[in-house]
Amino acid sequence: MADSDGRQVDSINHSTGKICKELTKEEKQRLRKEKKQHKKNKKDDRGPPEKEKEKEKASVLAPSKPATQSPAHKAAPVPVNASASESPVAAEKPAKSKAEQRAERRARQDTERASKQGKKEGGQQSASSKPKATPNELQPVVKRLPEHIQVDDPAALKKLAKKLERQQVRQINIVPLRSDYGYKVSLFSHLHQYSRKNPPTQQISIPATVIHPSIVRLGLQYSQGIIAGSNARSVALLHAFKQVIQDYSTPPNEELSRDLVNKLSPYISFLSQCRPLSASMGNAIKHIKKEISNIPSQCKEEEAKRRLQECIDSYINEKIILASEAISKYAIEKISDGDVILVYGCSSLVNHILCEAFEKQRKFRVIVVDSRPRLEGREALRRLVKKGIRCTYVLISALSYILPEVSKVFLGAHALLANGYVMSRVGTSQIALVAKAYNVPVLVCCETYKFCERVQTDSFVSNELDDPDDLIVTRNGKTHLENWQTVKSLGLLNLVYDVTPPDFVDLVITDLGMIPCTSVPVVLRVKNVDQ
Amino acid sequence: RLHSLHVLSDRFQETLARNQRFTETPVKMPGADKETDLSERIESFLSELKRCGRGAGSLRDSAETARETTALLRRITAQARWGNAGELMEIIRKEGRRMTAAQPSETTVGNMVRRVLKIIREEYARSRGSSEETDQQESLHKLLTSGGSSEDNFRQHFAHLKANVIEAINELLTELEGTTDNISMQALEHIHSNEVIMTIGRSRTVEAFLKDAARKRKFHVIVAECAPFCQGHEMATSLCKEDIETTVIPDAAIFAVMSRVNKVIIGTQTVLANGGLRAVNGTHTLALAAKHHSTPLIVCAPMFKLSPQFPNEEDTFHKFVSPHEVLPFTEGEILSKVNAHCPVFDYVPPELITLFISNIGGNAPSYIYRLMSELYHPEDHELYTGK
C-alpha cells in the first residue's frame, strides 16, 4: 500500500488530467480487493446511506490516503472497500471537476476520521460521517418498512426469519414463522394471508415455557378471532403484559430495565405472527417499553414491578376508560331527540355512546348496518336491544334504501392516520361515501391513543387479509365456492380494513374535544411534546 | 277454477293453495277446446310468474320470460276470437294487466305486451295505407289539426291483419333470441387487455359479454358477491371456467378496491324511462364509488328491459323479500324487537351511468327516452287506463 500511496502523492502534484489516469490504474488494482470486502459488508449496510456514503468516500479517496498515514491507514482501506462498485465511476467525476471542494472536504473528514479509529465497519462510520443537519431539524424520513407488508420481498422474509432465529433460546426457535394459506390476489401479494385452521401454535415445540402461557393464549385468541376490536385487543394485551411482569424475575447480573424489554420482544413477535399488531397495540407497547426503560437502576425488583403494574393500570384507565367517558359526553351533545342514527359493525365506543345517550333519556332510534363475512353488527344489535333501544338491521347492500331515513352516522375507527385518513373496518368508507351523497353528517369517534404517525392513501398498501374461506356460504344446499382452491383462476379476497378519505368525514370526536379530520397531526405533535 | 286446477302440476297446486291473493278471475271462454287450452296456458304462465317472485335468488332469466310472454301473446292472437284490431288490442291489454299484476317487479312482461300492442297499431296503419305511424304526438299543431284521434279507426276489419301481426311477432321473437349475441359481439370494442373490470351479482348478459371478450383478450374481473343471495359466487365460478382471472370480494370492500378498477360493467333488471336503472341491491353504492373514482359505468341491457316507467312511483318501486335472509331465526330473542329489511332492488340515477350497451348498439342515458318512443306507443304506457 505504501507504494500506491507514494504514487498517489506524486499524482496529486501533477495536473488534474494526469490524476485521472493515475486514479484509474489505482482503482483497478484496488477494485479486486475491494469487491471481496464489499460482498462481506453489503449485508450489514443500509441502502440509501450506503450510496451517499460511497459517493463521499469516492470523492475523498485520493486525498485521504497521503494525508493520514498510519492511524487512518487501517480506516481508509475499509471505507474504500465498502464503497467498491460505485467508487470508480464516482471517483472520476469529482476528481475531474471538484478538486477545490475536495481539499476542503479532506480537511473536514480527516478530523472526523481521526476521532473514529476504533470503530468497526464502514457502514457505521459513514452514517455518522455524513454532514449532520442541525439537531433541531426533523427526523430523517427513511424509516424501516414494517415486515408485515413486505411479504413479496424474499430479502425481507429472510430478514424476519433471521430475526426470529436470533430470538431463540437454547437452540429452539421459539417463534415459528407462520406460512401463508391459499391463493393470494396479485394486488395483495405483499400481505400475509393466514388460515384460521392452521393455528400458529402448531409449530411451537415443547417446552413452550419460553413464551409465557398468557401470551400464547392471547395469541390464539387473536388468531381465532375470539378477541376482536381495537380496544379489546389492546386491553387484553396490557393485561397479559401485567401477568408477564408479575411472573418475571430478574436474572443475576442483569438490569430489569434492559432485560425485561428483551424478554418482551419475542412475545411481541409471536403476537404479530398470530395477527398483525393494530395501531393501538403498537402505541401501547411503545408506552410500556418507554416506562420500563425509565425505571431507575437502583430500584428494587418488587418496587419496579409494582410501579409497572400501576403504570399499565393508569394507561388503561386514562386512555381507554376515561377517554370513552369524555367522548360520550361530547357525543351526547350531538344527539338530539328524534334522531335516526346509523352505526356500522360493532364499535365498543359507539355502543357505549348510544347506551349512555339512552340512559340520559334521549329519544332516538338506531339502524345497524352489517356486512358479510364477519357479521359483527349482530353483536352490536344484541347489546343495543338489551338496553332497550329501538333498532333496525340491514346489510350493507341495502344502504341506499335506508339512508334517506337517517339523520346522522356514527362510526368507530381502528386508527387515525397522520394525513387525516380514517382506518377502520372494511365498508366504513363505503358508508361515508353514500352518506355524503345523501348529505348526512358523518361523525367518527376515536380515542387519542389510536392516533398513529403513518400515512396512507389507499387500502392496498398496508392492510390485513383475513381467512379467505370465510367468504364461502351455503345457500339452498349449494356451496358454489366450495373448491375454490382447485380452480386455477379464482381468488377470494377478505379484507379487514379500509381507509376513508377525510373529505367524507365531518367531525372526529376525541377525548381532547371535537376536531376536524385534518387536525390529527396537530394532536400528535402536542402529545409528543407532552411526553 | 277447478277445471284449470287439475291440469296443473303438484307444484303449482301447492302454491295456489298457499296463495291467498289469487283474486283474478280466469278468462271464461265457453265452448271450443282451443279456447280452454289457451286459458290453461295463460293460467299456468301466471302461476309461474307468481311463484318466481318468492325468492329473488331464483330470479328468472328475463330473456326467457320475454320469450314466453311473446309466445303466449302470439298464441292469443292466433287462437282468441276477435274481429278487428281494436278487439285484439283489448284482449291483449286485459291479459297484459293480469300478467303484470301477477308479478309487478317482472317488467319484461309488460314491456312485451306494449311491444305487441305497438306492432298491432303499426300493422293496422300499414294495412290502411296511412302514414300516421311516424309522428304520434310530435307537435301541438298536429294534435289540433288531426282532429279525431286514431282510436275509432281500429274498428276496421282487414283480412290479412292476423297473418301480418303474427309474422311481426315472429320477427320480434327472432330479435329476442339474438339479443345476448348482439351484445356480446360488441365486447371487444369496450374491453382492452390487462384491464380490471368490476361487476356485481349475476347477470347472464354480462357473463356472455365477458366470456366473449375473454376469447381474445386477457383481463381480470372482480365480482362483488351481493349479499344476502350471494349470486356473485355463481358468476365467479362460471367465469373461471373460461379461464378468466376472477376475484370474489364481499360487498363491504367495493369502495376499497375501486381505485384499482378500470371499468365497471353491470347488468340490470329494468331500464327506466329517464335512463335510470332498477338493479340488484348494492348497485347504487357501486355506481357512487365508480363516480368518485371517475371510473366508467357500463350497463349491458337488451332492449326488452326498457320500460316506460318513471322512478317516481314509490309504491311500485321497492320489492322486499323475507328478512330471514338478513337476520336468521337462529338469532332468537332479539328478533321480535328488531326490524329487519331486505330490499331486492336499488335505484341508480342516470347521472351515474356512462353508457348503455344494448342489442342495437351503445347509447348514452340521455338518449333512452328516444329509444322508448320508438318501441312503445305513448297510449300504451299505462296498461291500466288503456281503452
CSV table of N, CA and C in Angstrom, one decimal, chain A residues 174-305:
chain,number,residue,atom,x,y,z
A,174,ILE,N,-38.2,-20.2,19.2
A,174,ILE,CA,-39.5,-20.1,19.9
A,174,ILE,C,-40.6,-19.5,19.1
A,175,VAL,N,-40.3,-18.6,18.2
A,175,VAL,CA,-41.4,-18.1,17.4
A,175,VAL,C,-41.4,-18.6,16.0
A,176,PRO,N,-42.2,-19.5,15.7
A,176,PRO,CA,-42.2,-20.1,14.3
A,176,PRO,C,-42.7,-19.1,13.3
A,177,LEU,N,-42.3,-19.3,12.1
A,177,LEU,CA,-42.7,-18.5,11.0
A,177,LEU,C,-44.0,-19.1,10.5
A,178,ARG,N,-45.1,-18.3,10.5
A,178,ARG,CA,-46.4,-18.9,10.0
A,178,ARG,C,-46.5,-18.8,8.5
A,179,SER,N,-46.9,-19.9,7.9
A,179,SER,CA,-47.0,-19.9,6.4
A,179,SER,C,-48.3,-19.4,5.9
A,180,ASP,N,-48.3,-18.8,4.7
A,180,ASP,CA,-49.5,-18.3,4.1
A,180,ASP,C,-50.4,-19.4,3.6
A,181,TYR,N,-51.6,-19.0,3.4
A,181,TYR,CA,-52.6,-20.0,3.0
A,181,TYR,C,-53.3,-19.6,1.8
A,182,GLY,N,-53.4,-20.5,0.8
A,182,GLY,CA,-54.3,-20.3,-0.3
A,182,GLY,C,-53.7,-19.3,-1.3
A,183,TYR,N,-54.4,-19.1,-2.4
A,183,TYR,CA,-54.0,-18.3,-3.5
A,183,TYR,C,-54.3,-16.8,-3.1
A,184,LYS,N,-53.3,-16.0,-3.2
A,184,LYS,CA,-53.4,-14.6,-2.9
A,184,LYS,C,-53.6,-13.8,-4.1
A,185,VAL,N,-54.6,-12.9,-4.0
A,185,VAL,CA,-54.9,-12.0,-5.2
A,185,VAL,C,-53.6,-11.2,-5.4
A,186,SER,N,-53.3,-11.0,-6.7
A,186,SER,CA,-51.9,-10.4,-7.0
A,186,SER,C,-51.8,-9.0,-6.5
A,187,LEU,N,-52.9,-8.2,-6.4
A,187,LEU,CA,-52.7,-6.9,-5.8
A,187,LEU,C,-52.3,-6.9,-4.4
A,188,PHE,N,-52.5,-8.0,-3.7
A,188,PHE,CA,-52.2,-8.1,-2.3
A,188,PHE,C,-51.1,-9.1,-2.0
A,189,SER,N,-50.2,-9.4,-3.0
A,189,SER,CA,-49.2,-10.4,-2.7
A,189,SER,C,-48.2,-9.9,-1.7
A,190,HIS,N,-48.2,-8.6,-1.3
A,190,HIS,CA,-47.3,-8.2,-0.3
A,190,HIS,C,-47.8,-8.3,1.1
A,191,LEU,N,-49.0,-9.0,1.3
A,191,LEU,CA,-49.5,-9.1,2.6
A,191,LEU,C,-49.6,-10.6,3.0
A,192,HIS,N,-49.7,-10.9,4.3
A,192,HIS,CA,-49.9,-12.2,4.7
A,192,HIS,C,-51.3,-12.6,4.6
A,193,GLN,N,-51.6,-13.9,4.4
A,193,GLN,CA,-52.9,-14.4,4.4
A,193,GLN,C,-52.9,-15.7,5.1
A,194,TYR,N,-53.4,-15.7,6.3
A,194,TYR,CA,-53.4,-16.9,7.1
A,194,TYR,C,-54.7,-17.6,7.2
A,195,SER,N,-54.7,-18.9,7.5
A,195,SER,CA,-56.0,-19.6,7.7
A,195,SER,C,-56.2,-19.8,9.1
A,196,ARG,N,-57.5,-19.7,9.5
A,196,ARG,CA,-57.8,-20.0,10.9
A,196,ARG,C,-57.6,-21.4,11.3
A,197,LYS,N,-57.6,-22.3,10.3
A,197,LYS,CA,-57.5,-23.7,10.6
A,197,LYS,C,-56.1,-24.1,10.9
A,198,ASN,N,-55.1,-23.2,10.6
A,198,ASN,CA,-53.7,-23.6,11.0
A,198,ASN,C,-53.3,-22.6,12.0
A,199,PRO,N,-53.5,-22.9,13.3
A,199,PRO,CA,-53.1,-22.0,14.4
A,199,PRO,C,-51.6,-21.9,14.5
A,200,PRO,N,-51.2,-20.7,14.9
A,200,PRO,CA,-49.7,-20.5,14.9
A,200,PRO,C,-49.0,-21.4,15.9
A,201,THR,N,-49.7,-22.0,16.8
A,201,THR,CA,-49.1,-22.8,17.9
A,201,THR,C,-48.8,-24.2,17.4
A,202,GLN,N,-49.1,-24.5,16.2
A,202,GLN,CA,-48.9,-25.9,15.7
A,202,GLN,C,-47.4,-26.2,15.6
A,203,GLN,N,-46.6,-25.2,15.2
A,203,GLN,CA,-45.2,-25.5,15.1
A,203,GLN,C,-44.4,-25.1,16.3
A,204,ILE,N,-45.1,-24.7,17.3
A,204,ILE,CA,-44.3,-24.4,18.6
A,204,ILE,C,-43.9,-25.7,19.2
A,205,SER,N,-42.6,-25.8,19.5
A,205,SER,CA,-42.2,-27.0,20.1
A,205,SER,C,-42.3,-26.9,21.7
A,206,ILE,N,-42.4,-28.1,22.3
A,206,ILE,CA,-42.4,-28.1,23.7
A,206,ILE,C,-41.0,-28.3,24.1
A,207,PRO,N,-40.3,-27.6,25.0
A,207,PRO,CA,-41.0,-26.8,26.0
A,207,PRO,C,-41.4,-25.4,25.4
A,208,ALA,N,-42.6,-25.1,25.6
A,208,ALA,CA,-43.1,-23.8,25.2
A,208,ALA,C,-43.0,-22.8,26.3
A,209,THR,N,-42.2,-23.2,27.3
A,209,THR,CA,-42.2,-22.3,28.5
A,209,THR,C,-41.4,-21.1,28.2
A,210,VAL,N,-40.8,-21.0,27.0
A,210,VAL,CA,-40.0,-19.8,26.7
A,210,VAL,C,-41.0,-18.6,26.4
A,211,ILE,N,-42.2,-19.0,25.9
A,211,ILE,CA,-43.2,-17.9,25.8
A,211,ILE,C,-44.2,-18.1,26.9
A,212,HIS,N,-44.4,-17.0,27.6
A,212,HIS,CA,-45.3,-17.0,28.7
A,212,HIS,C,-46.7,-17.6,28.3
A,213,PRO,N,-47.3,-18.4,29.1
A,213,PRO,CA,-48.6,-19.0,28.7
A,213,PRO,C,-49.7,-18.0,28.4
A,214,SER,N,-49.7,-16.9,29.2
A,214,SER,CA,-50.8,-16.0,28.9
A,214,SER,C,-50.6,-15.3,27.6
A,215,ILE,N,-49.4,-15.2,27.1
A,215,ILE,CA,-49.1,-14.7,25.8
A,215,ILE,C,-49.6,-15.7,24.7
A,216,VAL,N,-49.3,-17.0,25.0
A,216,VAL,CA,-49.7,-18.0,24.0
A,216,VAL,C,-51.2,-18.0,23.9
A,217,ARG,N,-51.9,-17.9,25.0
A,217,ARG,CA,-53.3,-17.9,25.0
A,217,ARG,C,-53.8,-16.7,24.3
A,218,LEU,N,-53.2,-15.5,24.5
A,218,LEU,CA,-53.7,-14.3,23.9
A,218,LEU,C,-53.5,-14.4,22.4
A,219,GLY,N,-52.3,-15.0,22.0
A,219,GLY,CA,-52.1,-15.1,20.5
A,219,GLY,C,-53.1,-16.0,19.9
A,220,LEU,N,-53.5,-17.1,20.5
A,220,LEU,CA,-54.5,-17.9,19.9
A,220,LEU,C,-55.9,-17.2,19.9
A,221,GLN,N,-56.1,-16.5,20.9
A,221,GLN,CA,-57.4,-15.8,20.9
A,221,GLN,C,-57.5,-14.7,19.8
A,222,TYR,N,-56.3,-14.1,19.5
A,222,TYR,CA,-56.3,-13.2,18.4
A,222,TYR,C,-56.5,-13.9,17.1
A,223,SER,N,-55.8,-15.0,16.9
A,223,SER,CA,-55.8,-15.6,15.6
A,223,SER,C,-57.1,-16.3,15.3
A,224,GLN,N,-57.8,-16.7,16.3
A,224,GLN,CA,-59.1,-17.3,16.1
A,224,GLN,C,-60.2,-16.3,16.0
A,225,GLY,N,-59.9,-15.0,16.3
A,225,GLY,CA,-61.0,-14.0,16.3
A,225,GLY,C,-61.8,-14.0,17.5
A,226,ILE,N,-61.4,-14.6,18.6
A,226,ILE,CA,-62.2,-14.6,19.8
A,226,ILE,C,-62.1,-13.2,20.4
A,227,ILE,N,-61.0,-12.6,20.4
A,227,ILE,CA,-60.8,-11.2,20.8
A,227,ILE,C,-60.7,-10.3,19.6
A,228,ALA,N,-61.7,-9.5,19.3
A,228,ALA,CA,-61.6,-8.7,18.1
A,228,ALA,C,-62.0,-7.3,18.5
A,229,GLY,N,-61.5,-6.3,17.8
A,229,GLY,CA,-61.9,-4.9,18.1
A,229,GLY,C,-60.7,-4.3,18.7
A,230,SER,N,-60.4,-3.1,18.3
A,230,SER,CA,-59.2,-2.4,18.6
A,230,SER,C,-59.0,-2.2,20.2
A,231,ASN,N,-60.0,-1.8,20.8
A,231,ASN,CA,-59.9,-1.6,22.3
A,231,ASN,C,-59.7,-2.9,23.0
A,232,ALA,N,-60.5,-3.9,22.6
A,232,ALA,CA,-60.4,-5.1,23.3
A,232,ALA,C,-59.1,-5.8,23.2
A,233,ARG,N,-58.5,-5.7,22.0
A,233,ARG,CA,-57.2,-6.3,21.8
A,233,ARG,C,-56.1,-5.6,22.6
A,234,SER,N,-56.2,-4.2,22.7
A,234,SER,CA,-55.2,-3.5,23.5
A,234,SER,C,-55.3,-3.9,25.0
A,235,VAL,N,-56.6,-3.9,25.4
A,235,VAL,CA,-56.7,-4.1,26.9
A,235,VAL,C,-56.3,-5.5,27.2
A,236,ALA,N,-56.6,-6.5,26.3
A,236,ALA,CA,-56.2,-7.9,26.6
A,236,ALA,C,-54.7,-8.0,26.6
A,237,LEU,N,-54.0,-7.2,25.7
A,237,LEU,CA,-52.6,-7.2,25.6
A,237,LEU,C,-52.0,-6.7,26.9
A,238,LEU,N,-52.5,-5.6,27.4
A,238,LEU,CA,-52.0,-5.0,28.5
A,238,LEU,C,-52.2,-5.9,29.8
A,239,HIS,N,-53.3,-6.5,29.8
A,239,HIS,CA,-53.5,-7.4,31.0
A,239,HIS,C,-52.5,-8.6,30.9
A,240,ALA,N,-52.3,-9.1,29.7
A,240,ALA,CA,-51.3,-10.2,29.6
A,240,ALA,C,-49.9,-9.7,30.0
A,241,PHE,N,-49.6,-8.5,29.6
A,241,PHE,CA,-48.3,-8.0,30.0
A,241,PHE,C,-48.2,-7.8,31.5
A,242,LYS,N,-49.2,-7.4,32.1
A,242,LYS,CA,-49.2,-7.3,33.6
A,242,LYS,C,-48.9,-8.7,34.2
A,243,GLN,N,-49.5,-9.7,33.6
A,243,GLN,CA,-49.2,-11.1,34.1
A,243,GLN,C,-47.8,-11.4,33.9
A,244,VAL,N,-47.2,-11.1,32.8
A,244,VAL,CA,-45.8,-11.4,32.4
A,244,VAL,C,-44.9,-10.7,33.4
A,245,ILE,N,-45.2,-9.4,33.7
A,245,ILE,CA,-44.4,-8.7,34.6
A,245,ILE,C,-44.4,-9.3,36.0
A,246,GLN,N,-45.6,-9.7,36.4
A,246,GLN,CA,-45.8,-10.3,37.7
A,246,GLN,C,-44.9,-11.5,37.8
A,247,ASP,N,-44.9,-12.3,36.8
A,247,ASP,CA,-44.1,-13.6,36.9
A,247,ASP,C,-42.7,-13.4,36.6
A,248,TYR,N,-42.3,-12.2,36.3
A,248,TYR,CA,-40.9,-12.1,35.8
A,248,TYR,C,-39.9,-11.9,37.0
A,249,SER,N,-38.8,-12.5,36.8
A,249,SER,CA,-37.8,-12.3,37.9
A,249,SER,C,-36.5,-12.0,37.2
A,250,THR,N,-35.8,-11.0,37.7
A,250,THR,CA,-34.6,-10.5,37.0
A,250,THR,C,-33.5,-11.6,37.2
A,251,PRO,N,-32.9,-12.0,36.1
A,251,PRO,CA,-31.7,-12.9,36.3
A,251,PRO,C,-30.5,-12.2,36.9
A,252,PRO,N,-29.6,-12.9,37.5
A,252,PRO,CA,-28.5,-12.2,38.1
A,252,PRO,C,-27.6,-11.5,37.0
A,253,ASN,N,-27.0,-10.4,37.4
A,253,ASN,CA,-26.1,-9.7,36.6
A,253,ASN,C,-26.9,-9.0,35.4
A,254,GLU,N,-28.2,-8.8,35.6
A,254,GLU,CA,-28.9,-8.1,34.5
A,254,GLU,C,-29.7,-7.0,35.2
A,255,GLU,N,-29.9,-6.0,34.4
A,255,GLU,CA,-30.8,-4.9,34.9
A,255,GLU,C,-32.2,-5.1,34.4
A,256,LEU,N,-33.2,-4.9,35.3
A,256,LEU,CA,-34.5,-5.1,34.9
A,256,LEU,C,-34.9,-4.3,33.7
A,257,SER,N,-34.5,-3.0,33.7
A,257,SER,CA,-35.0,-2.1,32.6
A,257,SER,C,-34.6,-2.6,31.3
A,258,ARG,N,-33.4,-3.3,31.2
A,258,ARG,CA,-33.0,-3.7,29.8
A,258,ARG,C,-33.5,-5.1,29.6
A,259,ASP,N,-33.4,-6.0,30.6
A,259,ASP,CA,-33.7,-7.4,30.3
A,259,ASP,C,-35.2,-7.6,30.0
A,260,LEU,N,-36.0,-6.8,30.7
A,260,LEU,CA,-37.5,-7.0,30.5
A,260,LEU,C,-37.8,-6.7,29.1
A,261,VAL,N,-37.3,-5.6,28.6
A,261,VAL,CA,-37.6,-5.2,27.2
A,261,VAL,C,-37.2,-6.3,26.3
A,262,ASN,N,-36.0,-6.9,26.5
A,262,ASN,CA,-35.6,-8.0,25.7
A,262,ASN,C,-36.5,-9.2,25.8
A,263,LYS,N,-37.0,-9.4,27.0
A,263,LYS,CA,-37.9,-10.6,27.2
A,263,LYS,C,-39.2,-10.4,26.4
A,264,LEU,N,-39.6,-9.1,26.4
A,264,LEU,CA,-40.9,-8.9,25.7
A,264,LEU,C,-40.8,-9.0,24.2
A,265,SER,N,-39.6,-8.8,23.6
A,265,SER,CA,-39.5,-8.8,22.2
A,265,SER,C,-40.0,-10.1,21.5
A,266,PRO,N,-39.6,-11.3,22.0
A,266,PRO,CA,-40.1,-12.5,21.3
A,266,PRO,C,-41.6,-12.6,21.5
A,267,TYR,N,-42.1,-12.1,22.6
A,267,TYR,CA,-43.6,-12.2,22.8
A,267,TYR,C,-44.3,-11.4,21.7
A,268,ILE,N,-43.7,-10.2,21.5
A,268,ILE,CA,-44.4,-9.3,20.5
A,268,ILE,C,-44.3,-9.9,19.1
A,269,SER,N,-43.1,-10.6,18.8
A,269,SER,CA,-43.0,-11.2,17.5
A,269,SER,C,-44.0,-12.3,17.4
A,270,PHE,N,-44.2,-13.1,18.5
A,270,PHE,CA,-45.2,-14.1,18.4
A,270,PHE,C,-46.6,-13.6,18.2
A,271,LEU,N,-46.9,-12.5,18.9
A,271,LEU,CA,-48.3,-12.0,18.7
A,271,LEU,C,-48.5,-11.4,17.3
A,272,SER,N,-47.4,-10.8,16.7
A,272,SER,CA,-47.6,-10.3,15.4
A,272,SER,C,-47.7,-11.4,14.4
A,273,GLN,N,-47.1,-12.6,14.7
A,273,GLN,CA,-47.3,-13.7,13.8
A,273,GLN,C,-48.7,-14.2,13.9
A,274,CYS,N,-49.3,-14.1,15.1
A,274,CYS,CA,-50.7,-14.6,15.2
A,274,CYS,C,-51.7,-13.7,14.4
A,275,ARG,N,-51.5,-12.4,14.6
A,275,ARG,CA,-52.3,-11.5,13.9
A,275,ARG,C,-51.5,-10.1,13.9
A,276,PRO,N,-51.4,-9.5,12.8
A,276,PRO,CA,-50.6,-8.2,12.7
A,276,PRO,C,-51.1,-7.2,13.8
A,277,LEU,N,-50.2,-6.6,14.4
A,277,LEU,CA,-50.5,-5.7,15.5
A,277,LEU,C,-51.3,-4.5,15.0
A,278,SER,N,-52.2,-4.1,15.8
A,278,SER,CA,-53.0,-2.9,15.4
A,278,SER,C,-52.3,-1.6,15.9
A,279,ALA,N,-52.7,-0.5,15.4
A,279,ALA,CA,-52.1,0.8,15.8
A,279,ALA,C,-52.2,1.0,17.2
A,280,SER,N,-53.3,0.7,17.8
A,280,SER,CA,-53.5,0.9,19.3
A,280,SER,C,-52.5,0.1,20.1
A,281,MET,N,-52.4,-1.2,19.6
A,281,MET,CA,-51.5,-2.1,20.3
A,281,MET,C,-50.1,-1.6,20.2
A,282,GLY,N,-49.7,-1.1,19.0
A,282,GLY,CA,-48.4,-0.6,18.8
A,282,GLY,C,-48.1,0.6,19.7
A,283,ASN,N,-49.0,1.5,19.9
A,283,ASN,CA,-48.8,2.6,20.8
A,283,ASN,C,-48.7,2.2,22.2
A,284,ALA,N,-49.5,1.2,22.6
A,284,ALA,CA,-49.4,0.7,24.0
A,284,ALA,C,-48.1,0.1,24.3
A,285,ILE,N,-47.6,-0.7,23.3
A,285,ILE,CA,-46.3,-1.3,23.5
A,285,ILE,C,-45.2,-0.3,23.6
A,286,LYS,N,-45.3,0.7,22.8
A,286,LYS,CA,-44.3,1.8,22.9
A,286,LYS,C,-44.2,2.4,24.2
A,287,HIS,N,-45.4,2.7,24.7
A,287,HIS,CA,-45.6,3.3,26.0
A,287,HIS,C,-44.9,2.5,27.1
A,288,ILE,N,-45.2,1.2,27.1
A,288,ILE,CA,-44.7,0.3,28.1
A,288,ILE,C,-43.2,0.2,28.0
A,289,LYS,N,-42.7,0.1,26.8
A,289,LYS,CA,-41.3,-0.1,26.7
A,289,LYS,C,-40.6,1.2,27.2
A,290,LYS,N,-41.2,2.3,27.0
A,290,LYS,CA,-40.6,3.5,27.5
A,290,LYS,C,-40.6,3.5,29.0
A,291,GLU,N,-41.7,3.1,29.6
A,291,GLU,CA,-41.8,3.1,31.0
A,291,GLU,C,-40.8,2.2,31.6
A,292,ILE,N,-40.6,1.0,31.0
A,292,ILE,CA,-39.7,0.0,31.5
A,292,ILE,C,-38.3,0.6,31.5
A,293,SER,N,-37.9,1.2,30.3
A,293,SER,CA,-36.6,1.7,30.3
A,293,SER,C,-36.3,2.9,31.1
A,294,ASN,N,-37.4,3.5,31.6
A,294,ASN,CA,-37.2,4.7,32.5
A,294,ASN,C,-37.1,4.3,33.9
A,295,ILE,N,-37.2,3.0,34.2
A,295,ILE,CA,-37.1,2.6,35.6
A,295,ILE,C,-35.6,2.8,36.1
A,296,PRO,N,-35.4,3.5,37.2
A,296,PRO,CA,-34.0,3.7,37.6
A,296,PRO,C,-33.4,2.4,38.1
A,297,SER,N,-32.1,2.3,37.9
A,297,SER,CA,-31.4,1.0,38.1
A,297,SER,C,-31.3,0.7,39.6
A,298,GLN,N,-31.4,1.7,40.4
A,298,GLN,CA,-31.3,1.3,41.8
A,298,GLN,C,-32.6,0.9,42.4
A,299,CYS,N,-33.6,0.9,41.6
A,299,CYS,CA,-35.0,0.5,42.1
A,299,CYS,C,-35.0,-1.0,42.4
A,300,LYS,N,-35.6,-1.4,43.5
A,300,LYS,CA,-35.7,-2.8,43.8
A,300,LYS,C,-36.7,-3.5,42.9
A,301,GLU,N,-36.5,-4.8,42.8
A,301,GLU,CA,-37.4,-5.5,41.8
A,301,GLU,C,-38.9,-5.4,42.1
A,302,GLU,N,-39.2,-5.6,43.4
A,302,GLU,CA,-40.6,-5.6,43.7
A,302,GLU,C,-41.2,-4.2,43.5
A,303,GLU,N,-40.4,-3.2,43.9
A,303,GLU,CA,-40.9,-1.9,43.7
A,303,GLU,C,-41.1,-1.6,42.2
A,304,ALA,N,-40.1,-2.0,41.4
A,304,ALA,CA,-40.2,-1.8,39.9
A,304,ALA,C,-41.4,-2.4,39.3
A,305,LYS,N,-41.6,-3.7,39.8
A,305,LYS,CA,-42.8,-4.4,39.2
A,305,LYS,C,-44.1,-3.7,39.6
